Short mmCIF file of C-alpha atoms in Angstrom, two decimals:
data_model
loop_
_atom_site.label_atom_id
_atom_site.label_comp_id
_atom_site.label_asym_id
_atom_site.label_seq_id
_atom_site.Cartn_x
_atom_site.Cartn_y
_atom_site.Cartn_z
CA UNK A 146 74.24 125.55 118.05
CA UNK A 147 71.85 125.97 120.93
CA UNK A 148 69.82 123.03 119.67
CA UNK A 149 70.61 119.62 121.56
CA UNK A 150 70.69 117.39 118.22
CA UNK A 151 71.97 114.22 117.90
CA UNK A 152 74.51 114.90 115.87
CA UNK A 153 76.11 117.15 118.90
CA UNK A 154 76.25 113.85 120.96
CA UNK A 155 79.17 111.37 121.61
CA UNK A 156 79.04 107.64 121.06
CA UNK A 157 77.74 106.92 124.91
CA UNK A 158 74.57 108.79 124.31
CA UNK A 159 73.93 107.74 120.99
CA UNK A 160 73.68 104.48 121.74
CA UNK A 161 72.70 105.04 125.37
CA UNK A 162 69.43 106.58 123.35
CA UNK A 163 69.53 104.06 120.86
CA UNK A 164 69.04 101.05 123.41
CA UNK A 165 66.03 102.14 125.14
CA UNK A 166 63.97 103.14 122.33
CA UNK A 167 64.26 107.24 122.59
CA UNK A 168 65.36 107.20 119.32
CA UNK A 169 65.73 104.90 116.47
CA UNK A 170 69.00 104.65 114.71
CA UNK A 171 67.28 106.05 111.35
CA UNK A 172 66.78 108.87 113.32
CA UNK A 173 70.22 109.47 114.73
CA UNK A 174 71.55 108.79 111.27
CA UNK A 175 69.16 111.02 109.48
CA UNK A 176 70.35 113.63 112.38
CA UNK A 177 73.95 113.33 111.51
CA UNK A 178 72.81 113.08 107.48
CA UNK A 179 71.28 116.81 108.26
CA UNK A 180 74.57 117.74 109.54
CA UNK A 181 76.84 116.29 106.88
CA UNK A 182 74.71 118.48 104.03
CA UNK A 183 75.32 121.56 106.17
CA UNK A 184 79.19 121.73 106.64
CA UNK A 185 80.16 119.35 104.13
CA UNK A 186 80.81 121.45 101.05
CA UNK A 187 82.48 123.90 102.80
CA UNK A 188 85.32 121.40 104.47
CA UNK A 189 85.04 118.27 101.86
CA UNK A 190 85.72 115.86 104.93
CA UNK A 191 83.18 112.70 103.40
CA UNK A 192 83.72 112.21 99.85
CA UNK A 193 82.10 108.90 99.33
CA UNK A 194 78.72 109.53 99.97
CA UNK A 195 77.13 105.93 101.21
CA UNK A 196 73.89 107.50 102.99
CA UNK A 197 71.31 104.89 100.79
CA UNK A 198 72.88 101.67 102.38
CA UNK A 199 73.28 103.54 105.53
CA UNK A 200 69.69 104.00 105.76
CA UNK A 201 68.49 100.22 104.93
CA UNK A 202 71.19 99.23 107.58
CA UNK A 203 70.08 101.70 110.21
CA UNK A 204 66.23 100.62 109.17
CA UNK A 205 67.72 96.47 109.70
CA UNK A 206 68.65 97.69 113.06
CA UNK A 207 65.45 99.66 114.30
CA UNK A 208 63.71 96.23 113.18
CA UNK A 209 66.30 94.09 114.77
CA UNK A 210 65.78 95.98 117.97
CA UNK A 211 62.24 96.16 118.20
CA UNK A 212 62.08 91.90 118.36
CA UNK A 213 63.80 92.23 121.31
CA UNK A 214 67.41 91.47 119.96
CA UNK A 215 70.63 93.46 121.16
CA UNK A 216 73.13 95.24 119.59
CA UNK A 217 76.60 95.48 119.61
CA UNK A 218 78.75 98.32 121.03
CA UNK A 219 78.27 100.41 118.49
CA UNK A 220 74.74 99.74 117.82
CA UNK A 221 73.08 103.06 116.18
CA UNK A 222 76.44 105.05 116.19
CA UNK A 223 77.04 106.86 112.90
CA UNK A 224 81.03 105.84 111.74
CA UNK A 225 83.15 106.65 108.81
CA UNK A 226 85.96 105.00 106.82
CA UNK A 227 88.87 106.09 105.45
CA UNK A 228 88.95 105.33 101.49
CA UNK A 229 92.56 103.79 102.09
CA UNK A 230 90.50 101.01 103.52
CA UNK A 231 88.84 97.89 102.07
CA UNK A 232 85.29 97.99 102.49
CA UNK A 233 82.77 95.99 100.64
CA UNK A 234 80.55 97.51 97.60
CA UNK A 235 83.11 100.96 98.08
CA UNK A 236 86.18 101.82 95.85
CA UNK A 237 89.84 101.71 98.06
CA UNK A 238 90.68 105.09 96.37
CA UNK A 239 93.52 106.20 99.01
CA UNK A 240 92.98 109.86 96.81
CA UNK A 241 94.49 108.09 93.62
CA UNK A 242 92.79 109.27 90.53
CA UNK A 243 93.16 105.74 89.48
CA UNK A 244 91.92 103.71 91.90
CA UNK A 245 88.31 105.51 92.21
CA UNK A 246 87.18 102.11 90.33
CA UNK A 247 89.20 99.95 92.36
CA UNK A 248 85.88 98.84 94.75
CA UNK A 249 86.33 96.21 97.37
CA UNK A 250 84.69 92.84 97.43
CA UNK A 251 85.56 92.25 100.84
CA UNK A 252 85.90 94.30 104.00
CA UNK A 253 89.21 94.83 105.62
CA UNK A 254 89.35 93.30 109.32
CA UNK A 255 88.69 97.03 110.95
CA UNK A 256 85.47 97.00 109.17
CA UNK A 257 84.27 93.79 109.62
CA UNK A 258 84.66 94.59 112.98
CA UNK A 259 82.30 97.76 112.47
CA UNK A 260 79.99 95.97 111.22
CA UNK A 261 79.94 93.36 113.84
CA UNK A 262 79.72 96.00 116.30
CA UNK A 263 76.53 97.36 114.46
CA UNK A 264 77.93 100.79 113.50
CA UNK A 265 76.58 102.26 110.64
CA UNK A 266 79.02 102.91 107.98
CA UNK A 267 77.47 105.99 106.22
CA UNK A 268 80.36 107.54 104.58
CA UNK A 269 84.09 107.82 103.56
CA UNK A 270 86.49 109.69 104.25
CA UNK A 271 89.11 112.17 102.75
CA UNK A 272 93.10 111.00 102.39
CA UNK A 273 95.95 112.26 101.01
CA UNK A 274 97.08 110.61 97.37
CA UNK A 275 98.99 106.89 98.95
CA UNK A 276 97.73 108.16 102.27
CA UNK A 277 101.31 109.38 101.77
CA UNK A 278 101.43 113.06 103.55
CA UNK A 279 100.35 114.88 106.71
CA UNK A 280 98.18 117.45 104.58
CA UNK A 281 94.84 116.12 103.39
CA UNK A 282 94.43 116.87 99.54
CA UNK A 283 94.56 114.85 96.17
CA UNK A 284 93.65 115.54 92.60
CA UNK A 285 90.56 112.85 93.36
CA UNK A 286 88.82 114.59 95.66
CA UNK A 287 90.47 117.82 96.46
CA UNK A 288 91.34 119.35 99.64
CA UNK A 289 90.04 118.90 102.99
CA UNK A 290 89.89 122.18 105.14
CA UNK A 291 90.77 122.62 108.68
CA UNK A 292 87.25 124.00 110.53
CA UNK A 293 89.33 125.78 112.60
CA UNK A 294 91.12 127.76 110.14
CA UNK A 295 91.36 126.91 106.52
CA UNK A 296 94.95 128.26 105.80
CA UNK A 297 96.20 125.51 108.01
CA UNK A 298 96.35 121.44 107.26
CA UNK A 299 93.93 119.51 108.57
CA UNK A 300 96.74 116.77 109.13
CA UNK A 301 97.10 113.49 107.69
CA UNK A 302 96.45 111.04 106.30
CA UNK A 303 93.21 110.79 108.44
CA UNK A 304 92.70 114.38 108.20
CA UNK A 305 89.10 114.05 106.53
CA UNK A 306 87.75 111.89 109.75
CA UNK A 307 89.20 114.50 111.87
CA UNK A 308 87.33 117.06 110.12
CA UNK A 309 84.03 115.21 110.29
CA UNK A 310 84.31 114.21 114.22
CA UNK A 311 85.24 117.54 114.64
CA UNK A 312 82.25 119.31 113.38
CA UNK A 313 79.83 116.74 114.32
CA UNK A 314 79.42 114.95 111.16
CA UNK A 315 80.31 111.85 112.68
CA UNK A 316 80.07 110.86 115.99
CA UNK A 317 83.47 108.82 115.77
CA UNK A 318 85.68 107.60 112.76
CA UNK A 319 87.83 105.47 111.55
CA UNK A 320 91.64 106.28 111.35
CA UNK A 321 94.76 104.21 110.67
CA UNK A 322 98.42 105.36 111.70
CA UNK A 323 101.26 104.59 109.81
CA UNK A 324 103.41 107.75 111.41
CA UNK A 325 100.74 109.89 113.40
CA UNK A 326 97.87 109.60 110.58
CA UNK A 327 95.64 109.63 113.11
CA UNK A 328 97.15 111.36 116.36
CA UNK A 329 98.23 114.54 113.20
CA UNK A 330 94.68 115.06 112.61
CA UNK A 331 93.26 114.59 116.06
CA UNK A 332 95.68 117.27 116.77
CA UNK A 333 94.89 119.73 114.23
CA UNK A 334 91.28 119.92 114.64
CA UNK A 335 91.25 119.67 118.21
CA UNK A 336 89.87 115.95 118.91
CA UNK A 337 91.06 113.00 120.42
CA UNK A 338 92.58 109.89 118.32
CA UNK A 339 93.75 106.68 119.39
CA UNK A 340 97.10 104.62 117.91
CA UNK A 341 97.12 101.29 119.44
CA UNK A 342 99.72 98.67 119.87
CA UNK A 343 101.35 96.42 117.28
CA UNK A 344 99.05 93.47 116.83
CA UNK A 345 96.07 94.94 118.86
CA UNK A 346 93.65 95.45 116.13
CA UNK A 347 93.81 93.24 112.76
CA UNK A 348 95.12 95.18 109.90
CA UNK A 349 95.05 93.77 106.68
CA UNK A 350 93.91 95.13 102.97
CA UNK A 351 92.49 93.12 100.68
CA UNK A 352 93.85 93.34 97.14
CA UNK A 353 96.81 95.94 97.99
CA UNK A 354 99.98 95.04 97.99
CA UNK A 355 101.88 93.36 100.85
CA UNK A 356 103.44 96.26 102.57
CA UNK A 357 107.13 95.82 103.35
CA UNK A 358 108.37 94.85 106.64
CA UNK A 359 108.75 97.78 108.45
CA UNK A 360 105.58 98.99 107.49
CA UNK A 361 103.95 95.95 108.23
CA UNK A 362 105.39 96.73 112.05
CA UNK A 363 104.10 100.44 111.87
CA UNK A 364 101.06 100.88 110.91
CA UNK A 365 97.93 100.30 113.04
CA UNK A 366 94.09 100.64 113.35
CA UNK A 367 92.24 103.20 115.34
CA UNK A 368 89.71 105.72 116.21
CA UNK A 369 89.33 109.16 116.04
CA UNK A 370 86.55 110.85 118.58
CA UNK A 371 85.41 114.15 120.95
CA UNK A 372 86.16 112.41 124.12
CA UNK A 373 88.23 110.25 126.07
CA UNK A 374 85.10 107.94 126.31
CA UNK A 375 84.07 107.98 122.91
CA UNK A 376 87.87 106.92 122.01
CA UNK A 377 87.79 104.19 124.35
CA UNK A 378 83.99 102.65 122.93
CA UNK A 379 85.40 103.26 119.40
CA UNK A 380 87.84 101.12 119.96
CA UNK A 381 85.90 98.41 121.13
CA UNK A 382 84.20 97.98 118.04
CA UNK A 383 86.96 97.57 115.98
CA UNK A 384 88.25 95.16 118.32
CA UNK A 385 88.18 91.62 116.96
CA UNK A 386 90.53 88.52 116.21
CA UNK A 387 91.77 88.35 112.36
CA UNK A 388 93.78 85.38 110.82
CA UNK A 389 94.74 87.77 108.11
CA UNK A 390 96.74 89.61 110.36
CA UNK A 391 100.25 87.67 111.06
CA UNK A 392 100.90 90.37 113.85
CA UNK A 393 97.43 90.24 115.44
CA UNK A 394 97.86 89.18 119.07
CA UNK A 395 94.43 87.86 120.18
CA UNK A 396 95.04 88.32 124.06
CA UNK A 397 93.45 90.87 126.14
CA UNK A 398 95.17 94.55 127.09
CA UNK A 399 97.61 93.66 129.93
CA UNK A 400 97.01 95.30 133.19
CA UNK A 401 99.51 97.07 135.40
CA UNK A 402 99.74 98.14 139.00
CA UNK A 403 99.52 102.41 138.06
CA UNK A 404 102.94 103.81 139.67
CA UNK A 405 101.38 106.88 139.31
CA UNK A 406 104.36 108.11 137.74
CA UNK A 407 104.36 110.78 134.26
CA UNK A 408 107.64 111.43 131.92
CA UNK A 409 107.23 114.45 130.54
CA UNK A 410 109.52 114.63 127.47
CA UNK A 411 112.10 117.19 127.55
CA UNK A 412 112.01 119.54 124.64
CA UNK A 413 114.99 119.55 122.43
CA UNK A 414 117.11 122.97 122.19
CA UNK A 415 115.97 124.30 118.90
CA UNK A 416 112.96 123.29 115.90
CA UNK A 417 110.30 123.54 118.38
CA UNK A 418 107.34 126.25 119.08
CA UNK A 419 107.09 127.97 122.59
CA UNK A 420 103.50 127.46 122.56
CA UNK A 421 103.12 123.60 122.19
CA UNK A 422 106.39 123.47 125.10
CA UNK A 423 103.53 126.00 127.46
CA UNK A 424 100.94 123.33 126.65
CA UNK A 425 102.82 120.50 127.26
CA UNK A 426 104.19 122.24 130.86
CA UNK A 427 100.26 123.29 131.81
CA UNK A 428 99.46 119.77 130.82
CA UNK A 429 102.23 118.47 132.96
CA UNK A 430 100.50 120.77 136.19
CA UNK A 431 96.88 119.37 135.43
CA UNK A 432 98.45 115.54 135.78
CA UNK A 433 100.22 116.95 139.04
CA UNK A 434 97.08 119.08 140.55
CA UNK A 435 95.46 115.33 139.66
CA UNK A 436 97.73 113.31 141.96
CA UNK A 437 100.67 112.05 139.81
CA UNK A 438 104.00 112.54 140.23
CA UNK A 439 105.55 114.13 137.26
CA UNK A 440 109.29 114.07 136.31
CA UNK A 441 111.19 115.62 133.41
CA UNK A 442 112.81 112.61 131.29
CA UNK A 443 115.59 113.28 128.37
CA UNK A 444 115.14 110.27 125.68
CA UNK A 445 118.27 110.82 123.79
CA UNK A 446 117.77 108.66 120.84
CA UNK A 447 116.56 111.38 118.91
CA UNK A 448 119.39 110.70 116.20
CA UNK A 449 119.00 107.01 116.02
CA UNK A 450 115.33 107.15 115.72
CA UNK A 451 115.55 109.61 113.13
CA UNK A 452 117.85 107.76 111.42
CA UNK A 453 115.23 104.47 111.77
CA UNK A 454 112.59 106.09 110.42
CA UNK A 455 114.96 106.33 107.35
CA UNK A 456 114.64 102.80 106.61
CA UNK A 457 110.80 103.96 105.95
CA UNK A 458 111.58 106.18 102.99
CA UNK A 459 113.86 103.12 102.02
CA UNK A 460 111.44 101.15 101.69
CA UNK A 461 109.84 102.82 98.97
CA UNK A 462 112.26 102.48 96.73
CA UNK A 463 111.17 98.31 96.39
CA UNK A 464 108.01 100.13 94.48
CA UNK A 465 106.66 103.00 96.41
CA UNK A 466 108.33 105.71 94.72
CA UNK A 467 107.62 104.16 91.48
CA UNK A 468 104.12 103.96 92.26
CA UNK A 469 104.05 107.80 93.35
CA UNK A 470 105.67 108.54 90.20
CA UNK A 471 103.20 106.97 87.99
CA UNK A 472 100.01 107.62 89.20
CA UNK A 473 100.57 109.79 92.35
CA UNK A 474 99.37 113.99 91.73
CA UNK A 475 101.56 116.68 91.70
CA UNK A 476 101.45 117.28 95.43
CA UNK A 477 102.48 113.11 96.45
CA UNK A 478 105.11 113.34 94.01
CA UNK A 479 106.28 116.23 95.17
CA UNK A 480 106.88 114.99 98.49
CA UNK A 481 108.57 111.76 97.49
CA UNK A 482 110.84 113.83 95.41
CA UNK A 483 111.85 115.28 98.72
CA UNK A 484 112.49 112.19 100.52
CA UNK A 485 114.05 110.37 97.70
CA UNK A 486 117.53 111.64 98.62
CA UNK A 487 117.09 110.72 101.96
CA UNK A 488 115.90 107.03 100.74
CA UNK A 489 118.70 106.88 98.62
CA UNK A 490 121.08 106.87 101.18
CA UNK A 491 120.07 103.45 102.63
CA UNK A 492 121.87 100.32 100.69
CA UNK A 493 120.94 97.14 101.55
CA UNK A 494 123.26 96.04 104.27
CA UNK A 495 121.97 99.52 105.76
CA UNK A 496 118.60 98.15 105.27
CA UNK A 497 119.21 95.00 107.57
CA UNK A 498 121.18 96.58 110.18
CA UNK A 499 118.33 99.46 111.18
CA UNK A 500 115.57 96.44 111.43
CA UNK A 501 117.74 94.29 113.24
CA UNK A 502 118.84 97.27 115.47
CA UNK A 503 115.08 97.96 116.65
CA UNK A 504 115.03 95.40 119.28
CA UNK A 505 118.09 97.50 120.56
CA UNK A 506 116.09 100.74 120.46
CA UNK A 507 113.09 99.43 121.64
CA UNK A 508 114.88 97.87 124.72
CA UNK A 509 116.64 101.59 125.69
CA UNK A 510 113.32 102.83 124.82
CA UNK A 511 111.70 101.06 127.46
CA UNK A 512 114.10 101.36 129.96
CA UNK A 513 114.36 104.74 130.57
CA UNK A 514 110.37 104.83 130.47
CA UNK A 515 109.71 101.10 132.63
CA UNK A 516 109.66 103.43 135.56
CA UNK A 517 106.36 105.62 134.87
CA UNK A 518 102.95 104.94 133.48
CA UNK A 519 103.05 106.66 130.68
CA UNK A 520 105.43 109.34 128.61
CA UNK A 521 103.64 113.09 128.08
CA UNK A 522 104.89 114.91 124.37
CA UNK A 523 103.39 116.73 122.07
CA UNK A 524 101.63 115.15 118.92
CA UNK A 525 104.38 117.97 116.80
CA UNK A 526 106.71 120.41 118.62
CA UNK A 527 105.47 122.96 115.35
CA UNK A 528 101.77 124.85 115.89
CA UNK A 529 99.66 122.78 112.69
CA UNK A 530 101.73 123.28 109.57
CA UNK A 531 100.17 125.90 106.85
CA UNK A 532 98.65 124.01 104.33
CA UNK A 533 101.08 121.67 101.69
CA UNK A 534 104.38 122.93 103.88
CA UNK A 535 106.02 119.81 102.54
CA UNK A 536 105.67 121.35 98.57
CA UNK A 537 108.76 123.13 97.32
CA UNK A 538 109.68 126.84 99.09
CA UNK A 539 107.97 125.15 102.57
CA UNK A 540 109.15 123.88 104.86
CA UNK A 541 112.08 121.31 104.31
CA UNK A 542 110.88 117.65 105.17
CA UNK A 543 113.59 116.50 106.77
CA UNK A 544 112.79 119.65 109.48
CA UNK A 545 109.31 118.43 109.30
CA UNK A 546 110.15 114.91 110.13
CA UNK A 547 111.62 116.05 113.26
CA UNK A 548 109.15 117.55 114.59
CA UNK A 549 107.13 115.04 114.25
CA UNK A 550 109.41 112.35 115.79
CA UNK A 551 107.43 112.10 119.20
CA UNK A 552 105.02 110.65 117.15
CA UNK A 553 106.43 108.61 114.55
CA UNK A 554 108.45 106.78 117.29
CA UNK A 555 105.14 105.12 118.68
CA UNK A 556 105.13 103.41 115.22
CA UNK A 557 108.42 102.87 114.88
CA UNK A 558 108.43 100.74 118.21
CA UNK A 559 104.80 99.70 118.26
CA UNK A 560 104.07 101.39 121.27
CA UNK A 561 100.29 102.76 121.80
CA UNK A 562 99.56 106.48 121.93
CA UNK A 563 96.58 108.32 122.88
CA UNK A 564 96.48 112.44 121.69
CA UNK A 565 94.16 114.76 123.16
CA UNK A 566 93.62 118.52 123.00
CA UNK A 567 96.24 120.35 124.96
CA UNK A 568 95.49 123.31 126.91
CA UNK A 569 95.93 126.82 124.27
CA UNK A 570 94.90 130.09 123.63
CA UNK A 571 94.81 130.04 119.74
CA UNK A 572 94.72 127.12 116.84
CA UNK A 573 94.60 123.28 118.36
CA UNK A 574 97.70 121.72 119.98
CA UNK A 575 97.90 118.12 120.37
CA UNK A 576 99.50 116.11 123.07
CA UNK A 577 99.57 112.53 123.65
CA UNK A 578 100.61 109.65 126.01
CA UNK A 579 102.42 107.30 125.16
CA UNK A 580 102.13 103.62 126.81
CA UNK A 581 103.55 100.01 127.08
CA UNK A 582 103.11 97.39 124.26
CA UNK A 583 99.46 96.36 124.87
CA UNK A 584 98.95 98.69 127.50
CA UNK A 585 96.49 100.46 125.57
CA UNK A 586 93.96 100.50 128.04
CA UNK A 587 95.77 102.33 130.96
CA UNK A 588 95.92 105.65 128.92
CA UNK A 589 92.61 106.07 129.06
CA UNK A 590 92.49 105.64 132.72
CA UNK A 591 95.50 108.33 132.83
CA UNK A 592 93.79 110.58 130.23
CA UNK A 593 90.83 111.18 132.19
CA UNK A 594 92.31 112.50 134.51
CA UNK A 595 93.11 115.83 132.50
CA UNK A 596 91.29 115.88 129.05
CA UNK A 597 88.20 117.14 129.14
CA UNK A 598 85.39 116.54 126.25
CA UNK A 599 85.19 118.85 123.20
CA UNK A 600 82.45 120.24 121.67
CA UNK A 601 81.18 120.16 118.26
CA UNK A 602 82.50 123.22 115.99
CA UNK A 603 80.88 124.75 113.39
CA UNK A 604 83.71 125.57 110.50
CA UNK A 605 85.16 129.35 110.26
#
């Protein structure tokens, strides 16, 4: 990869280039198109192919420009879209055999947003069947591979955009996060992804159904890019107020006076792997040798947030499961056949005691953490999973589930999360800070302090 190609770039340059004329966007896209056809069939990362309407956009911008009109923050920038989200003239597939018919007639507010921002949407992107699993692969579209290694998951559910930032077929895609389906990936493959706070960025699906409550209060919007910057400019295009969204909080990002001040989460005594504990504590050195204090910080609420994240799985038994069971593949159903048992377990009255008990969590949460700008912990304390760990003889989910609680408690209390590549001598291991309720902004300020950009792979 010697060549300088546009398809190596980040957002920044791409539309740095873009908006004084050193390239047109047909160009860049064509660039990226080039790029796509190369690596593509090996990883299966884009698996709605929408290059034809890409092109007429891309052409609609080059014209726009040149009669002196400007373009939005995204003007030029090749993105993708997850097929778990609405978007116009495309089928919402979520890697269910039958919904590849199911095409939207109306974008989802994340896209819209895109499309205000002037990104071209030239593809879609790879999910697990339900977006259900942190292992990309469904009886739609098959398996997406890890570039880094193909005997280990790509993550999930956004594990096909991770794949395609990764290896330069996009220069940043769209992700959403229901329990680290974008921060997984990012992790994996080695790139940055961003979860932002509850009621941030509009979420909202035309023509699925209305997600249950918790859910509703989980799941978020975001990007997925190779640099803290990229993150940060991705997110500004899919920035945009919603009336869809009853959680949408159309305010800006509060500020905050830094304290200067890192938790670094204590690792718990067993379930983890020494290697992601050495890159969290080399991580923890590069924030010191940068100029903030950090301090050690036990959370113990380990049991009570594993048993909130309970209420998840219970959830699915109002239709989920049944859903899973009927048209879900062997692999989905697999996995909810797992969890079932721990679904079951949660009556009703259970039910309404966990959701009325997160205000409780949330309030301990944030007051061991009020003290410091942000809390440092790894994306998973496990090295990335071998691919489908979560079938039967793997690994057993509820062991899986807690090692991925760092992560799934961002959703569970709303909070925003930013992962980026930790330091390692061998596959990818994520880290990630996690921030105030809509103090999404600050981690970026605090992540640029240690992450450092990534470079394009080519797949092994």
């Amino acid at each position: 990869m010697a060549t300088d190609a546009p398809w190596q770039w980040g957002v920044a340059r791409i539309a740095r280039a873009v908006a004084a004329g050193e390239l047109s966007a047909e160009d860049v896209l064509r660039s990226f198109l080039d790029r796509v056809d190369a690596v593509n069939p090996i990883l299966n990362a884009i698996v709605d192919d929408r290059r034809e309407e890409a092109i007429a956009v891309a052409r609609a911008s080059d014209a726009r420009r040149a009669q002196g009109e400007p373009g939005g923050p995204l003007d030029g920038v090749p993105v993708t879209t997850k097929t778990n989200v609405a978007q116009r003239g495309c089928a919402t597939s979520n890697g269910v055999v039958a919904f590849r018919d199911a095409i939207a007639t109306e974008d989802a507010p994340v896209v819209a947003s895109l499309r205000r921002a002037d990104a071209i949407l030239f593809g879609r992107t790879n999910v697990p069947a339900f977006s259900w699993r942190w292992f990309t692969s469904n009886a739609l579209h098959g398996a997406t591979l890890n570039p880094h290694d193909s005997a280990i998951t790509c993550g999930g559910s956004s594990g096909g955009a991770a794949v395609a930032v990764a290896t330069g077929m996009c220069a940043v895609a769209h992700g959403s996060d229901l329990a680290g389906s974008i921060r997984h990936p990012a992790a994996c493959c080695g790139v940055f992804g961003f979860k932002p706070s509850l009621g941030a960025i509009p979420n909202y699906d035309p023509g699925a159904p209305e997600r249950p409550l918790l859910s509703q209060l989980m799941v978020t919007q975001g990007p997925i890019a190779r640099s803290v910057e990229d993150l940060r400019l991705g997110l500004h295009g899919m920035r945009g107020a919603d009336p869809r969204d009853p959680w949408f909080i159309d305010a800006e990002p509060r500020a905050r006076t830094p304290q200067g001040r890192i938790a670094l989460l204590a690792a718990p005594a067993s379930g983890v792997d020494q290697e992601v504990v050495d890159s969290l504590a080399l991580a923890a050195t590069q924030f010191e040798a940068a100029g903030f204090s950090v301090e050690t910080l036990e959370i113990p609420l380990w049991e009570e947030l594993y048993s909130f994240y309970m209420i998840l799985l219970a959830e699915g038994k109002g239709g989920l499961f049944q859903r899973i069971d009927d048209l879900g593949d062997p692999l989905v159903r697999n996995a909810a056949a797992a969890l079932r048992p721990l679904a079951d377990r949660i009556d009703p009255a259970g039910y309404a005691a966990a959701l009325a008990g997160r205000g409780a969590l949330l309030r301990r949460w944030r007051a061991l953490t009020e003290p410091f700008d942000a809390v440092l912990a790894p994306v998973c304390w496990r090295m990335p999973f071998a691919n489908d760990a979560d079938q039967p003889g793997g690994i057993p989910m509820p062991e899986i589930i807690r090692t991925m609680l760092p992560t799934v408690t961002a959703n569970l209390l709303g909070l925003p999360a930013l992962a980026f590549p930790g330091p390692t001598q061998s596959l990818p291991i994520g880290l990630q800070l996690i921030g105030r309720h809509f103090g999404d902004d600050s981690l970026f300020d605090i992540a640029d302090h240690v992450a450092r950009d990534v470079a394009v792979i080519d797949p092994h």
